[in-house]
CSV table of C-alpha atoms in Angstrom, one decimal:
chain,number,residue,atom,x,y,z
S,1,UNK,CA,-67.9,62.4,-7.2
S,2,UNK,CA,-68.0,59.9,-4.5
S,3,UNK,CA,-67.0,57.2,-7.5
S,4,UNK,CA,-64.8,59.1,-8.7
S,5,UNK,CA,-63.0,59.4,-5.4
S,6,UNK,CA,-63.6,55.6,-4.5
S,7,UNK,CA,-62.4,54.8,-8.4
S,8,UNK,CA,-58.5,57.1,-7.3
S,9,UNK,CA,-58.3,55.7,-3.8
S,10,UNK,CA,-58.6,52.1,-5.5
S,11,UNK,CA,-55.6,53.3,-8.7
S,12,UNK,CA,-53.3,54.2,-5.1
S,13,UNK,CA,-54.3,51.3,-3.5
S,14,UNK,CA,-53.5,49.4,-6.6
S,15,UNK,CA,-50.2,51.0,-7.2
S,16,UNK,CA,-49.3,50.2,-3.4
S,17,UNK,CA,-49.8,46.7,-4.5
S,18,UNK,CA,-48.1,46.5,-7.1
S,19,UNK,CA,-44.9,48.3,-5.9
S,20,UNK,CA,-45.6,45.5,-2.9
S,21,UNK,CA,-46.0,42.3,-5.0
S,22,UNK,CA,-42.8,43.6,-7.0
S,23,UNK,CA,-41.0,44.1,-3.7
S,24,UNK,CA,-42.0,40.5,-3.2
S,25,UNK,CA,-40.9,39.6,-6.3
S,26,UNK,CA,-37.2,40.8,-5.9
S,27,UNK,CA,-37.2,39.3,-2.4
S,28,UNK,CA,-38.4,36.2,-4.1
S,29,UNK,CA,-35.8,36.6,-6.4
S,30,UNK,CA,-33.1,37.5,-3.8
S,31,UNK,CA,-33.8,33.9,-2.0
S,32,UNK,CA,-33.9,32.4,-4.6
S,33,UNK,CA,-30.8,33.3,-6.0
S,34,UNK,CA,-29.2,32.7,-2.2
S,35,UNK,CA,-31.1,29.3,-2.3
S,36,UNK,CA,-29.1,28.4,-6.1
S,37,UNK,CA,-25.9,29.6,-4.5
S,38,UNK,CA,-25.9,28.0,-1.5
S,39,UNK,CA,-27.4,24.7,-3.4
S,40,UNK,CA,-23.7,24.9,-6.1
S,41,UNK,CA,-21.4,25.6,-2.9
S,42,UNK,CA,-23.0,22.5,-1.3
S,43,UNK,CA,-22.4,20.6,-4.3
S,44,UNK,CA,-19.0,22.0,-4.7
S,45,UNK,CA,-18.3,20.9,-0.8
S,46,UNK,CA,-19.3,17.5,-1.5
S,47,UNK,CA,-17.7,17.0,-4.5
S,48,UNK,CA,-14.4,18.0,-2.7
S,49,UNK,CA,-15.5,15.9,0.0
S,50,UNK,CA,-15.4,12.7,-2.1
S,51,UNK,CA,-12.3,14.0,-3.8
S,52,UNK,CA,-10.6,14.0,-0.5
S,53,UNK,CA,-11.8,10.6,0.5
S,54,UNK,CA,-10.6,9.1,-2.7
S,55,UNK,CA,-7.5,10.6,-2.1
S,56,UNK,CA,-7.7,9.4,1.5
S,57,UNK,CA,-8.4,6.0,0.5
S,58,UNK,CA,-5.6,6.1,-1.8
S,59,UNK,CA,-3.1,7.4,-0.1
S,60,UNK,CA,-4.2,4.8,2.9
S,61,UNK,CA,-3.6,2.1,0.3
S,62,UNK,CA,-0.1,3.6,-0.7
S,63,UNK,CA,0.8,3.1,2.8
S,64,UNK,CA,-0.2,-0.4,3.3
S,65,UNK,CA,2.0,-1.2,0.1
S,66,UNK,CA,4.8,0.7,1.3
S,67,UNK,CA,5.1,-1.2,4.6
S,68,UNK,CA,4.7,-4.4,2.6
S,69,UNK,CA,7.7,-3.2,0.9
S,70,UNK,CA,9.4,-2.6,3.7
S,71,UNK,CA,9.3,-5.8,5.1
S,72,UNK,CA,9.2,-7.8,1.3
S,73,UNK,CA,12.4,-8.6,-0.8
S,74,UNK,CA,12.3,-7.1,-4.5
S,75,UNK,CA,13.5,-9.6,-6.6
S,76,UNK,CA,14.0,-10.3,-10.4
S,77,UNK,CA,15.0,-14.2,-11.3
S,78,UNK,CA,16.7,-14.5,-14.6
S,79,UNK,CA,19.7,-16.1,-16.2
S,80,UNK,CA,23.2,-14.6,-15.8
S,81,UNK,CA,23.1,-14.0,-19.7
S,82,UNK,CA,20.0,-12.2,-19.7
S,83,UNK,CA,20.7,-10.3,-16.2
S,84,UNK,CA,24.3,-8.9,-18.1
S,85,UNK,CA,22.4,-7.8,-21.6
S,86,UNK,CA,19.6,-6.2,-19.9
S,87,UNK,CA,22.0,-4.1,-17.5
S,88,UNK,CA,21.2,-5.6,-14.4
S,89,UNK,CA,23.7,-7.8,-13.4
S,90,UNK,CA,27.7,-6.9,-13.2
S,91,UNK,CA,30.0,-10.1,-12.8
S,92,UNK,CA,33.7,-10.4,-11.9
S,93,UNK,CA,36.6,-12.5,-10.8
S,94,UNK,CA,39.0,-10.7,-8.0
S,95,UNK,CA,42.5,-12.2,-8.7
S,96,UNK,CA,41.7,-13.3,-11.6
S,97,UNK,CA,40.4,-17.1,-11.7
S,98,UNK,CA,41.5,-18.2,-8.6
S,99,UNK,CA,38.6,-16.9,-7.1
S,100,UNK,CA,34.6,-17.7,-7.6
S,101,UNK,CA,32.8,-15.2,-9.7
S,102,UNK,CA,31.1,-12.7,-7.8
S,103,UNK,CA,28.1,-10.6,-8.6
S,104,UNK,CA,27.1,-7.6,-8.3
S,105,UNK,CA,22.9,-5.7,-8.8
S,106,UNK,CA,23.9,-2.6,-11.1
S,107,UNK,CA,20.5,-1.1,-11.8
S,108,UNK,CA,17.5,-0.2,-9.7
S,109,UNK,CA,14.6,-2.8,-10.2
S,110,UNK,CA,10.9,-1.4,-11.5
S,111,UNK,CA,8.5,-2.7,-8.9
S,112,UNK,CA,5.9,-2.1,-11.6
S,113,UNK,CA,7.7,-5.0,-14.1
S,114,UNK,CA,5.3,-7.5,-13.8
S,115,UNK,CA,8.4,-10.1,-13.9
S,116,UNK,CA,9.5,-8.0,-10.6
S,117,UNK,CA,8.6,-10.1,-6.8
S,118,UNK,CA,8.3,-8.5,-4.3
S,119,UNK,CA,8.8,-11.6,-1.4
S,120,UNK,CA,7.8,-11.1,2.2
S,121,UNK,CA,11.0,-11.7,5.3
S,122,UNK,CA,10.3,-15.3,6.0
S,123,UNK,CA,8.5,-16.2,3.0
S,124,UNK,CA,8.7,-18.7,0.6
S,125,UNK,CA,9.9,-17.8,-3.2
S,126,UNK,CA,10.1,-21.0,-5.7
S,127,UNK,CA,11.1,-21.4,-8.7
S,128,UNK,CA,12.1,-24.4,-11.1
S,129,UNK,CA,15.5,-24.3,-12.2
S,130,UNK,CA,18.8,-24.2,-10.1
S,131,UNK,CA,19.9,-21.0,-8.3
S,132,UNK,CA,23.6,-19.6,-9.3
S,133,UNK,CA,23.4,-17.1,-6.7
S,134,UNK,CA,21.2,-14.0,-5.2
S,135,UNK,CA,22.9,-10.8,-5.6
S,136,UNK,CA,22.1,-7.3,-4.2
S,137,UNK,CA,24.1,-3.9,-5.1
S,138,UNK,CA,26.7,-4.8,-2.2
S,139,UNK,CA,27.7,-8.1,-4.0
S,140,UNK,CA,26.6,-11.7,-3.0
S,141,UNK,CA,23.6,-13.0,-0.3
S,142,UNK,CA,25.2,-14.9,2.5
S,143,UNK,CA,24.0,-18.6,2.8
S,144,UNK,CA,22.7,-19.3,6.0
S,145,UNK,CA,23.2,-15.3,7.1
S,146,UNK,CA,20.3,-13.5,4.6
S,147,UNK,CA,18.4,-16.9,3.0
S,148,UNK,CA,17.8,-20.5,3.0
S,149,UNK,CA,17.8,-22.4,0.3
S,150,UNK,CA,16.0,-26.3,-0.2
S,151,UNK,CA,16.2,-28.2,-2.7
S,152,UNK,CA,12.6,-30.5,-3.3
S,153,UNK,CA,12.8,-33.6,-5.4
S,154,UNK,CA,10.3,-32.4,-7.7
S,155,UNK,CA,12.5,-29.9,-9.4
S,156,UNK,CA,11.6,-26.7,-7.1
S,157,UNK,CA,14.3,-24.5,-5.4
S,158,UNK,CA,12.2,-23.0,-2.7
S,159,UNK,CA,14.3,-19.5,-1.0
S,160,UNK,CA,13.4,-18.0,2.4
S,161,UNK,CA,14.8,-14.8,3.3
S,162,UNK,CA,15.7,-14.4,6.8
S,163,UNK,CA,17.8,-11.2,7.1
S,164,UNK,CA,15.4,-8.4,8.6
S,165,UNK,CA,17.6,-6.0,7.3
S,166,UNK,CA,17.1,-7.2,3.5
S,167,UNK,CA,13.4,-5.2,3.8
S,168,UNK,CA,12.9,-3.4,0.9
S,169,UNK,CA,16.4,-4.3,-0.8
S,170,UNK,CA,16.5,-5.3,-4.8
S,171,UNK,CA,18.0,-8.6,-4.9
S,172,UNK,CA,18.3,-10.4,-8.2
S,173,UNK,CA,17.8,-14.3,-8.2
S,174,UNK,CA,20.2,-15.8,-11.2
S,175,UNK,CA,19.7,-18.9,-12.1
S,176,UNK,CA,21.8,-21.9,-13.4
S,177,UNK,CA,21.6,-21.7,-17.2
C-alpha cells in the first residue's frame, strides 16, 4: 500500500515534470526563435548599412566630379570635316565671303566619349596640329578674352582657358586640316 502510494505520488511528480521540462522546452523554443529573428534583422540592418555607405561613397564621388566639371572646360578636338559629318560643328559666312567663317557647337558633348576632355580653368590642353578655332554653342572663343594660345617649336599648340565663366561649357577645339 505504502508502495503503491509512493509508486502514484512519483507518476504526479513525474507528470509535473514533464509538463515543466516541455514548458521549458517552448520557452527554449520561444528564445530561440526571438534569438534567429533578431540575428536576420541585424543582418538585414547591416546589410543596409553598407548599402548606404556605398551609396554614400558614391554619391560623395559624384560630387567631387561634378565640381571638377564645374570649374573644367569640356572639350572635343577634331577637324572641321569630321566636326560637320558627325553633327557637331555648324559653320557659316555672314555677308557672304567678305567675312571670316564662323563657328558654331550644335550638339551637346558626351562626357563619357573617351575622345571628350574635360580641361581645368587655367590649365594647360596640348595637342599637335594647328588650332582653326575653339567654338562653343554661342559661336567663336575670344583670343585673349576666354584662352591663350602658344605656339612651341616642337610642333605643340598648348591652350589655357582663362574665362571663369567657360566652367562646365562644351567647347569644341577644331583643328587646321
Amino acid at each position: 500500500q505504502q508502495l503503491t502510494e509512493q509508486i502514484e505520488r512519483m507518476k504526479v511528480e513525474k507528470q509535473a515534470d514533464k509538463r515543466a521540462i516541455a514548458h521549458l522546452r517552448s520557452e527554449a523554443d520561444s528564445l530561440n526563435s526571438a534569438l534567429l529573428d533578431a540575428h536576420t534583422s541585424i543582418r538585414r540592418q547591416s546589410d543596409h548599412i553598407r548599402k548606404i555607405e556605398l551609396d554614400l561613397a558614391q554619391a560623395q564621388d559624384d560630387v567631387a566630379e561634378l565640381r571638377k566639371a564645374r570649374s573644367s572646360v569640356v572639350v572635343y578636338m577634331a577637324s572641321e570635316g569630321y566636326l560637320k559629318e558627325n553633327g557637331f560643328l555648324d559653320t557659316s559666312r555672314p555677308f557672304g565671303r567678305v567675312f571670316r567663317k564662323s563657328y558654331k557647337l550644335v550638339r551637346k558633348l558626351d562626357p563619357n566619349d573617351p575622345a571628350v576632355r574635360q580641361v581645368p580653368i587655367g590649365d594647360e590642353l596640348a595637342f599637335e596640329g594647328k588650332l582653326e578655332a575653339l567654338a562653343d554653342r554661342y559661336g567663336q572663343l575670344k583670343k585673349g578674352d576666354d584662352y591663350k594660345k602658344i605656339i612651341h617649336e616642337d610642333g605643340l599648340t598648348r591652350v589655357i582657358f582663362t574665362s571663369e565663366t567657360l566652367g562646365g561649357v562644351d567647347v569644341l577645339a577644331i583643328i587646321k586640316e
